[in-house]
Amino acid sequence: MSAMARKLLCADAEQQVALTSRGLDPTLLEAPWLTVCSRARAAREAIAASPAMEEAIVLSSEEVEGINLAAALKVDAPACRVYLAACEETGSVRSRLAAAHLDGVLSLDEVVRRLSAEAVPDTVVIAADGASGRGREEERAGGFLLTVVSGSGGAGKSTVAAMLAHGAARRGLRCALVDADLQFGDLGEIGAADAHVSLDALAEDSALLPEVSAGEVALIEAPGRPELAEVLAESLDRAVQEALGRFDFVVVDTGGSWNEQQVRLLERSAAVVFLIDQRASSVRACRRALDLCLRCGVATSSFVLVLNRCGRHAPFTSIDVSSALQGAPVIELADGGREVEELLGAASAPALFASGNDLCASVDRLLGELLPRGTALCQGVAQEGVIARWGLKGARAREKKHMRRASRRRSRAQCDEIRVPLGEGR
């Protein structure tokens, strides 16, 4: 919970989706003035830990009825305004509201208006500070952090991360590439950067962080010994922070396992590229990882779901995977073929990007969508999540009809096996 939080929203994943569908900007759910909880215990702990909490809005929780949670919050913090939302105001409800000393009932639309209005003062402060060239603009100064993750190994994270970094460098940005797979990271082996330093060396002397010019990429390599991974976990956080202060664009390539370090990266990232490959197990792993994010309270509005290695003969298309993920928009990256492995095996990542390979071209288009959003976020402008800009209708229009039909026939059985609700199994 942010120390600045002054409002509490209690809502499960379904109700959060309902709010965004009624016009709430998804980025507001990550605002520093708002704490969002899906579980009753977390909500009570949050309000107890923040005496400055001004208002709590209860839509639902995963364990108890909303009105019971609202009553408990009012007991925990009598000075805080507590509202019950998304509830029909019957005579019984009114009597229970009075007995619990709650402050009223709100509709979903009223919740959206209240939260949206709360963001206006922050925008005014940013504008006022900008007049003197200091304040909020200075606080937000720094690079754009993009993290590349997947639910399982082998999805192509290292390749995509390297191509994203080189694509940003081609746009004239000073770029840093961070290998966060501290045990088996191999970005240093594929020639991914113009200058590099290992994380263990950087942990001993931060002055070793390479200086690069615009259009170049610096690499923070994983340590050479896997046994150092646990020891260097905290050093990774510091290295990322240092890189954000020195570079325009920072790409973090993560490992296959999910841990506290990875969650911290997701929380601070301006955008997250979630890679899925052409295996049904990769789609299932994606579902489990997204479910984990919901349970941990990690906002997914910055996530971009990306299906890798797409082509005419690939088992899945973005439509297939989107269907398995309850209609979530999915972007396709083209299969780069043998050229990708050949050039990376020869430690020629820059040559691969310069080749105009199908994979690199599709990564460059993805980057074109991500960078404008990063600019807006750094300026403090509330903006629609990247993931929301990729509708299924547009994806269908880009898909060739014969590819869709062939893919559906091949993969319908596999997708049926993994089409289960996100919340199932909690």
Short mmCIF file of C-alpha atoms in Angstrom, two decimals:
data_model
loop_
_atom_site.label_atom_id
_atom_site.label_comp_id
_atom_site.label_asym_id
_atom_site.label_seq_id
_atom_site.Cartn_x
_atom_site.Cartn_y
_atom_site.Cartn_z
CA MET A 1 0.00 0.00 0.00
CA SER A 2 1.28 3.44 -0.87
CA ALA A 3 1.99 5.79 2.02
CA MET A 4 0.07 8.46 0.08
CA ALA A 5 -3.15 6.44 -0.19
CA ARG A 6 -6.20 8.33 1.05
CA LYS A 7 -8.94 6.23 -0.54
CA LEU A 8 -9.69 2.51 -0.29
CA LEU A 9 -11.56 0.51 -2.93
CA CYS A 10 -12.72 -3.01 -2.03
CA ALA A 11 -13.58 -4.89 -5.22
CA ASP A 12 -12.91 -8.34 -6.61
CA ALA A 13 -11.57 -8.85 -10.14
CA GLU A 14 -15.06 -9.03 -11.67
CA GLN A 15 -16.14 -5.73 -10.13
CA GLN A 16 -12.90 -4.03 -11.21
CA VAL A 17 -13.65 -5.08 -14.79
CA ALA A 18 -17.20 -3.76 -14.37
CA LEU A 19 -15.84 -0.36 -13.32
CA THR A 20 -13.48 -0.10 -16.30
CA SER A 21 -16.29 -1.15 -18.65
CA ARG A 22 -18.30 1.82 -17.35
CA GLY A 23 -15.54 4.28 -18.20
CA LEU A 24 -13.05 4.16 -15.33
CA ASP A 25 -9.49 4.64 -16.60
CA PRO A 26 -7.65 1.39 -15.66
CA THR A 27 -4.54 3.39 -14.72
CA LEU A 28 -6.47 4.97 -11.82
CA LEU A 29 -6.51 1.56 -10.11
CA GLU A 30 -2.73 2.00 -9.76
CA ALA A 31 -2.86 5.62 -8.57
CA PRO A 32 -0.78 6.37 -5.44
CA TRP A 33 -3.78 7.90 -3.67
CA LEU A 34 -5.85 4.70 -4.03
CA THR A 35 -5.46 1.31 -2.37
CA VAL A 36 -7.35 -1.51 -4.12
CA CYS A 37 -8.10 -4.73 -2.21
CA SER A 38 -9.99 -7.81 -3.32
CA ARG A 39 -9.91 -9.58 0.06
CA ALA A 40 -11.58 -8.52 3.30
CA ARG A 41 -8.53 -9.10 5.48
CA ALA A 42 -6.30 -7.01 3.20
CA ALA A 43 -8.86 -4.18 3.27
CA ARG A 44 -9.04 -4.16 7.07
CA GLU A 45 -5.25 -4.23 7.35
CA ALA A 46 -4.96 -1.36 4.87
CA ILE A 47 -7.40 0.90 6.69
CA ALA A 48 -5.82 0.08 10.06
CA ALA A 49 -2.34 0.91 8.74
CA SER A 50 -3.38 4.29 7.33
CA PRO A 51 -4.92 6.70 9.85
CA ALA A 52 -5.10 9.31 7.05
CA MET A 53 -7.52 7.20 5.00
CA GLU A 54 -10.43 9.50 4.13
CA GLU A 55 -12.85 7.26 2.29
CA ALA A 56 -13.56 3.57 1.69
CA ILE A 57 -15.83 2.26 -1.07
CA VAL A 58 -16.92 -1.37 -0.78
CA LEU A 59 -18.22 -3.15 -3.88
CA SER A 60 -17.41 -6.73 -2.94
CA SER A 61 -14.80 -9.04 -1.47
CA GLU A 62 -13.82 -12.61 -2.11
CA GLU A 63 -14.66 -13.86 1.39
CA VAL A 64 -17.54 -11.92 2.96
CA GLU A 65 -20.66 -10.04 1.93
CA GLY A 66 -19.99 -6.42 1.00
CA ILE A 67 -22.21 -4.88 3.68
CA ASN A 68 -20.53 -6.96 6.40
CA LEU A 69 -17.09 -5.80 5.25
CA ALA A 70 -18.26 -2.19 5.11
CA ALA A 71 -19.57 -2.44 8.68
CA ALA A 72 -16.26 -3.92 9.85
CA LEU A 73 -14.29 -1.12 8.19
CA LYS A 74 -16.46 1.49 9.91
CA VAL A 75 -15.70 -0.13 13.26
CA ASP A 76 -11.97 -0.20 12.44
CA ALA A 77 -11.91 3.47 11.33
CA PRO A 78 -14.93 5.45 12.61
CA ALA A 79 -13.58 8.73 11.19
CA CYS A 80 -13.32 7.33 7.67
CA ARG A 81 -16.27 7.73 5.30
CA VAL A 82 -17.45 4.24 4.29
CA TYR A 83 -19.80 3.67 1.33
CA LEU A 84 -21.45 0.50 0.10
CA ALA A 85 -21.60 0.24 -3.70
CA ALA A 86 -23.33 -1.85 -6.37
CA CYS A 87 -26.11 -2.71 -3.95
CA GLU A 88 -29.87 -2.23 -4.31
CA GLU A 89 -31.04 0.18 -1.61
CA THR A 90 -33.95 -1.78 -0.12
CA GLY A 91 -35.55 -1.17 3.26
CA SER A 92 -33.50 -3.99 4.78
CA VAL A 93 -30.28 -2.55 3.39
CA ARG A 94 -31.14 0.93 4.68
CA SER A 95 -31.72 -0.41 8.18
CA ARG A 96 -28.42 -2.30 8.12
CA LEU A 97 -26.66 0.83 6.83
CA ALA A 98 -28.06 2.84 9.71
CA ALA A 99 -27.12 0.18 12.25
CA ALA A 100 -23.54 0.07 10.94
CA HIS A 101 -23.32 3.91 10.73
CA LEU A 102 -22.28 3.74 7.07
CA ASP A 103 -22.22 6.92 5.00
CA GLY A 104 -24.37 5.86 2.06
CA VAL A 105 -24.92 3.67 -1.00
CA LEU A 106 -23.30 4.35 -4.40
CA SER A 107 -24.06 3.00 -7.85
CA LEU A 108 -21.24 1.78 -10.10
CA ASP A 109 -21.53 4.96 -12.17
CA GLU A 110 -21.22 7.08 -9.04
CA VAL A 111 -18.09 5.16 -8.03
CA VAL A 112 -16.57 5.83 -11.46
CA ARG A 113 -17.36 9.56 -11.18
CA ARG A 114 -15.90 9.83 -7.66
CA LEU A 115 -12.65 8.07 -8.55
CA SER A 116 -12.28 9.95 -11.85
CA ALA A 117 -12.84 13.29 -10.12
CA GLU A 118 -10.18 12.41 -7.55
CA ALA A 119 -7.55 12.33 -10.32
CA VAL A 120 -8.20 15.96 -11.32
CA PRO A 121 -6.25 17.62 -8.43
CA ASP A 122 -3.15 15.60 -9.34
CA THR A 123 -3.34 16.86 -12.92
CA VAL A 124 -3.65 20.46 -11.69
CA VAL A 125 -0.62 20.08 -9.43
CA ILE A 126 1.45 18.72 -12.33
CA ALA A 127 0.50 21.70 -14.51
CA ALA A 128 1.28 24.20 -11.76
CA ASP A 129 4.65 22.62 -11.00
CA GLY A 130 5.48 22.62 -14.70
CA ALA A 131 5.35 26.42 -14.72
CA SER A 132 8.42 26.57 -12.49
CA GLY A 133 10.12 23.57 -14.07
CA ARG A 134 10.21 21.71 -10.76
CA GLY A 135 7.98 19.56 -8.57
CA ARG A 136 6.02 16.64 -9.99
CA GLU A 137 7.74 16.78 -13.38
CA GLU A 138 11.11 16.43 -11.62
CA GLU A 139 9.84 13.57 -9.49
CA ARG A 140 8.76 11.70 -12.60
CA ALA A 141 12.02 12.32 -14.45
CA GLY A 142 13.72 9.12 -15.58
CA GLY A 143 13.56 6.37 -18.13
CA PHE A 144 10.69 4.25 -19.34
CA LEU A 145 10.72 0.74 -17.81
CA LEU A 146 9.48 -2.14 -19.98
CA THR A 147 9.52 -5.65 -18.52
CA VAL A 148 9.25 -8.82 -20.63
CA VAL A 149 7.72 -11.85 -18.89
CA SER A 150 6.14 -15.21 -19.67
CA GLY A 151 4.33 -17.90 -17.73
CA SER A 152 6.92 -20.53 -18.65
CA GLY A 153 10.38 -20.73 -20.17
CA GLY A 154 11.11 -20.99 -23.87
CA ALA A 155 8.65 -18.32 -25.02
CA GLY A 156 11.38 -16.16 -26.60
CA LYS A 157 11.73 -13.46 -23.93
CA SER A 158 15.46 -12.84 -24.43
CA THR A 159 15.12 -12.46 -28.20
CA VAL A 160 12.13 -10.12 -27.96
CA ALA A 161 13.74 -8.07 -25.15
CA ALA A 162 16.91 -7.60 -27.21
CA MET A 163 14.93 -6.59 -30.30
CA LEU A 164 12.83 -4.11 -28.29
CA ALA A 165 16.01 -2.49 -26.95
CA HIS A 166 17.57 -2.23 -30.41
CA GLY A 167 14.31 -0.92 -31.85
CA ALA A 168 14.26 1.86 -29.25
CA ALA A 169 17.92 2.61 -29.95
CA ARG A 170 17.12 2.97 -33.66
CA ARG A 171 14.66 5.68 -32.60
CA GLY A 172 17.53 7.65 -31.08
CA LEU A 173 17.03 6.67 -27.43
CA ARG A 174 19.74 5.76 -24.93
CA CYS A 175 18.79 2.22 -23.97
CA ALA A 176 19.68 -0.21 -21.20
CA LEU A 177 18.96 -3.93 -21.34
CA VAL A 178 18.86 -5.74 -17.99
CA ASP A 179 19.14 -9.53 -17.75
CA ALA A 180 17.03 -10.40 -14.69
CA ASP A 181 17.33 -14.16 -15.24
CA LEU A 182 20.01 -14.25 -12.57
CA GLN A 183 20.70 -17.97 -12.87
CA PHE A 184 20.69 -18.74 -16.59
CA GLY A 185 20.44 -15.42 -18.42
CA ASP A 186 22.32 -15.36 -21.73
CA LEU A 187 21.84 -11.88 -23.17
CA GLY A 188 25.59 -11.39 -22.98
CA GLU A 189 26.07 -14.39 -25.28
CA ILE A 190 23.96 -13.08 -28.16
CA GLY A 191 25.78 -9.79 -28.65
CA ALA A 192 22.82 -7.80 -27.43
CA ALA A 193 24.63 -4.55 -26.53
CA ASP A 194 27.31 -2.00 -27.43
CA ALA A 195 28.66 -1.97 -23.86
CA HIS A 196 28.10 -4.28 -20.91
CA VAL A 197 28.80 -4.93 -17.24
CA SER A 198 27.88 -7.91 -15.05
CA LEU A 199 25.44 -7.43 -12.18
CA ASP A 200 27.91 -8.78 -9.59
CA ALA A 201 30.53 -6.23 -10.69
CA LEU A 202 27.95 -3.44 -10.70
CA ALA A 203 26.87 -4.40 -7.17
CA GLU A 204 30.40 -3.68 -5.97
CA ASP A 205 30.83 -0.42 -7.89
CA SER A 206 27.85 1.44 -9.37
CA ALA A 207 30.25 3.66 -11.32
CA LEU A 208 30.81 0.72 -13.69
CA LEU A 209 27.40 1.23 -15.32
CA PRO A 210 28.31 1.88 -18.97
CA GLU A 211 27.76 5.25 -20.61
CA VAL A 212 26.29 5.03 -24.12
CA SER A 213 25.27 7.60 -26.69
CA ALA A 214 21.82 8.01 -28.20
CA GLY A 215 21.11 5.07 -30.47
CA GLU A 216 23.19 2.61 -28.45
CA VAL A 217 22.37 -0.17 -25.98
CA ALA A 218 24.08 -0.91 -22.65
CA LEU A 219 23.66 -4.34 -21.05
CA ILE A 220 23.62 -5.32 -17.38
CA GLU A 221 24.46 -9.02 -17.63
CA ALA A 222 23.40 -11.81 -15.30
CA PRO A 223 26.18 -13.06 -13.00
CA GLY A 224 28.30 -15.85 -14.40
CA ARG A 225 27.58 -18.15 -11.46
CA PRO A 226 23.97 -19.33 -10.82
CA GLU A 227 24.59 -19.67 -7.08
CA LEU A 228 24.86 -15.87 -6.82
CA ALA A 229 21.26 -15.33 -7.91
CA GLU A 230 19.71 -15.14 -4.45
CA VAL A 231 22.52 -12.98 -3.08
CA LEU A 232 22.19 -10.46 -5.92
CA ALA A 233 18.39 -10.14 -5.93
CA GLU A 234 18.44 -6.83 -4.04
CA SER A 235 21.31 -5.58 -6.20
CA LEU A 236 19.07 -6.09 -9.23
CA ASP A 237 16.50 -3.66 -7.82
CA ARG A 238 19.21 -1.04 -7.31
CA ALA A 239 20.63 -1.65 -10.79
CA VAL A 240 17.23 -1.11 -12.40
CA GLN A 241 16.74 2.10 -10.41
CA GLU A 242 20.20 3.33 -11.42
CA ALA A 243 19.51 2.52 -15.07
CA LEU A 244 16.21 4.41 -15.00
CA GLY A 245 18.08 7.50 -13.83
CA ARG A 246 20.68 7.28 -16.60
CA PHE A 247 18.85 5.93 -19.66
CA ASP A 248 15.78 6.89 -21.69
CA PHE A 249 14.48 3.35 -22.15
CA VAL A 250 15.13 0.30 -19.94
CA VAL A 251 14.12 -3.22 -20.98
CA VAL A 252 14.20 -6.00 -18.37
CA ASP A 253 14.32 -9.63 -19.51
CA THR A 254 13.04 -11.91 -16.73
CA GLY A 255 13.55 -15.58 -15.93
CA GLY A 256 11.04 -18.40 -16.12
CA SER A 257 10.20 -18.50 -12.40
CA TRP A 258 7.94 -15.99 -10.66
CA ASN A 259 9.03 -14.60 -7.30
CA GLU A 260 8.89 -11.45 -5.17
CA GLN A 261 11.58 -9.80 -7.27
CA GLN A 262 9.50 -10.29 -10.42
CA VAL A 263 6.37 -8.89 -8.75
CA ARG A 264 8.30 -5.74 -7.78
CA LEU A 265 9.38 -5.30 -11.40
CA LEU A 266 5.79 -5.63 -12.61
CA GLU A 267 4.57 -3.04 -10.12
CA ARG A 268 7.08 -0.40 -11.19
CA SER A 269 6.94 -1.03 -14.96
CA ALA A 270 5.29 1.45 -17.32
CA ALA A 271 4.47 -1.48 -19.62
CA VAL A 272 4.75 -5.27 -19.40
CA VAL A 273 5.04 -7.49 -22.48
CA PHE A 274 3.59 -10.90 -21.54
CA LEU A 275 4.87 -13.45 -24.07
CA ILE A 276 3.00 -16.64 -24.98
CA ASP A 277 4.38 -19.18 -27.44
CA GLN A 278 2.77 -21.80 -29.67
CA ARG A 279 2.37 -24.45 -26.94
CA ALA A 280 -0.92 -25.07 -25.14
CA SER A 281 1.10 -25.33 -21.91
CA SER A 282 2.29 -21.75 -22.45
CA VAL A 283 -1.32 -20.51 -22.63
CA ARG A 284 -2.17 -22.41 -19.44
CA ALA A 285 0.90 -20.94 -17.73
CA CYS A 286 -0.23 -17.46 -18.80
CA ARG A 287 -3.62 -18.02 -17.16
CA ARG A 288 -2.00 -19.17 -13.92
CA ALA A 289 0.36 -16.18 -13.91
CA LEU A 290 -2.49 -13.71 -14.49
CA ASP A 291 -4.45 -15.37 -11.70
CA LEU A 292 -1.40 -14.99 -9.44
CA CYS A 293 -1.26 -11.27 -10.26
CA LEU A 294 -4.90 -10.89 -9.25
CA ARG A 295 -4.34 -12.70 -5.95
CA CYS A 296 -1.26 -10.58 -5.21
CA GLY A 297 -3.04 -7.35 -6.08
CA VAL A 298 -0.73 -6.60 -9.03
CA ALA A 299 -2.57 -4.38 -11.52
CA THR A 300 -2.54 -5.80 -15.05
CA SER A 301 -3.66 -2.67 -16.92
CA SER A 302 -0.09 -2.18 -18.21
CA PHE A 303 0.12 -5.76 -19.56
CA VAL A 304 0.28 -6.42 -23.31
CA LEU A 305 -0.43 -10.06 -24.19
CA VAL A 306 1.76 -11.13 -27.11
CA LEU A 307 1.68 -14.42 -29.04
CA ASN A 308 5.12 -15.26 -30.41
CA ARG A 309 6.21 -17.27 -33.48
CA CYS A 310 3.07 -16.74 -35.51
CA GLY A 311 2.84 -17.85 -39.14
CA ARG A 312 0.77 -19.74 -41.67
CA HIS A 313 1.63 -23.14 -40.21
CA ALA A 314 1.67 -22.17 -36.53
CA PRO A 315 -0.78 -24.07 -34.26
CA PHE A 316 -2.32 -20.92 -32.74
CA THR A 317 -3.33 -17.45 -33.86
CA SER A 318 -4.10 -14.48 -31.65
CA ILE A 319 -7.82 -15.27 -32.04
CA ASP A 320 -7.35 -18.79 -30.65
CA VAL A 321 -5.36 -17.61 -27.66
CA SER A 322 -7.70 -14.69 -27.01
CA SER A 323 -10.60 -17.15 -26.90
CA ALA A 324 -8.74 -19.26 -24.33
CA LEU A 325 -8.06 -16.12 -22.26
CA GLN A 326 -11.70 -15.00 -22.04
CA GLY A 327 -11.46 -12.56 -24.94
CA ALA A 328 -8.38 -10.63 -23.76
CA PRO A 329 -6.73 -8.83 -26.72
CA VAL A 330 -3.61 -10.59 -28.01
CA ILE A 331 -0.96 -9.21 -30.37
CA GLU A 332 0.96 -11.41 -32.81
CA LEU A 333 4.72 -11.46 -33.39
CA ALA A 334 5.80 -13.13 -36.62
CA ASP A 335 8.02 -16.19 -36.69
CA GLY A 336 11.48 -15.04 -37.75
CA GLY A 337 12.55 -18.47 -38.97
CA ARG A 338 16.06 -19.92 -38.94
CA GLU A 339 17.69 -16.52 -39.38
CA VAL A 340 16.88 -15.62 -35.77
CA GLU A 341 18.73 -18.60 -34.28
CA GLU A 342 21.61 -18.29 -36.74
CA LEU A 343 22.33 -14.62 -36.06
CA LEU A 344 21.80 -14.83 -32.30
CA GLY A 345 23.99 -17.93 -32.19
CA ALA A 346 26.67 -15.85 -33.91
CA ALA A 347 26.26 -13.09 -31.26
CA SER A 348 24.83 -10.72 -33.88
CA ALA A 349 21.67 -9.30 -32.29
CA PRO A 350 22.17 -5.84 -33.90
CA ALA A 351 22.54 -7.47 -37.32
CA LEU A 352 19.32 -9.40 -36.75
CA PHE A 353 17.34 -6.24 -36.07
CA ALA A 354 18.93 -4.46 -39.02
CA SER A 355 18.00 -7.35 -41.33
CA GLY A 356 14.32 -6.40 -41.36
CA ASN A 357 13.38 -9.96 -40.41
CA ASP A 358 9.61 -10.59 -40.02
CA LEU A 359 10.03 -10.96 -36.25
CA CYS A 360 11.96 -7.70 -35.95
CA ALA A 361 9.42 -5.85 -38.08
CA SER A 362 6.53 -6.98 -35.86
CA VAL A 363 8.53 -6.15 -32.70
CA ASP A 364 9.15 -2.67 -34.11
CA ARG A 365 5.40 -2.19 -34.68
CA LEU A 366 4.74 -3.27 -31.09
CA LEU A 367 7.34 -0.79 -29.88
CA GLY A 368 5.60 1.95 -31.83
CA GLU A 369 2.49 1.34 -29.72
CA LEU A 370 4.37 1.19 -26.42
CA LEU A 371 6.54 4.29 -26.68
CA PRO A 372 3.75 6.91 -26.99
CA ARG A 373 2.16 5.47 -23.87
CA GLY A 374 5.45 5.67 -22.00
CA THR A 375 5.78 9.34 -22.88
CA ALA A 376 2.28 10.05 -21.58
CA LEU A 377 2.86 8.15 -18.34
CA CYS A 378 6.12 9.97 -17.66
CA GLN A 379 4.21 13.25 -18.00
CA GLY A 380 1.58 12.12 -15.51
CA VAL A 381 -1.23 11.96 -18.07
CA ALA A 382 -3.99 9.46 -17.34
CA GLN A 383 -4.27 7.20 -20.37
CA GLU A 384 -6.07 4.09 -21.51
CA GLY A 385 -4.06 0.92 -20.92
CA VAL A 386 -2.08 -0.44 -23.85
CA ILE A 387 -3.97 -3.69 -23.70
CA ALA A 388 -7.30 -1.90 -24.17
CA ARG A 389 -6.22 -0.42 -27.50
CA TRP A 390 -5.91 -3.83 -29.16
CA GLY A 391 -9.49 -4.93 -29.86
CA LEU A 392 -10.42 -8.34 -31.21
CA LYS A 393 -12.27 -6.70 -34.10
CA GLY A 394 -9.07 -5.12 -35.39
CA ALA A 395 -7.14 -8.33 -34.92
CA ARG A 396 -9.72 -10.23 -36.97
CA ALA A 397 -9.48 -7.68 -39.78
CA ARG A 398 -5.73 -8.16 -39.97
CA GLU A 399 -5.96 -11.94 -39.89
CA LYS A 400 -6.15 -13.75 -43.24
CA LYS A 401 -9.34 -15.74 -43.47
CA HIS A 402 -7.77 -19.02 -44.57
CA MET A 403 -5.26 -18.85 -41.70
CA ARG A 404 -8.03 -18.40 -39.14
CA ARG A 405 -10.06 -21.33 -40.46
CA ALA A 406 -7.10 -23.71 -40.62
CA SER A 407 -5.92 -22.71 -37.16
CA ARG A 408 -9.35 -23.17 -35.62
CA ARG A 409 -9.58 -26.72 -36.97
CA ARG A 410 -6.12 -27.61 -35.69
CA SER A 411 -6.32 -26.07 -32.23
CA ARG A 412 -9.99 -26.15 -31.17
CA ALA A 413 -9.47 -29.28 -29.06
CA GLN A 414 -6.40 -27.81 -27.34
CA CYS A 415 -8.08 -24.51 -26.56
CA ASP A 416 -11.17 -26.24 -25.17
CA GLU A 417 -8.95 -27.91 -22.59
CA ILE A 418 -7.64 -24.62 -21.26
CA ARG A 419 -10.78 -22.46 -21.48
CA VAL A 420 -11.53 -22.17 -17.76
CA PRO A 421 -12.51 -19.10 -15.68
CA LEU A 422 -9.63 -17.08 -14.23
CA GLY A 423 -10.94 -17.39 -10.70
CA GLU A 424 -11.38 -21.17 -10.79
CA GLY A 425 -9.20 -23.06 -8.39
CA ARG A 426 -8.61 -20.21 -5.95
#
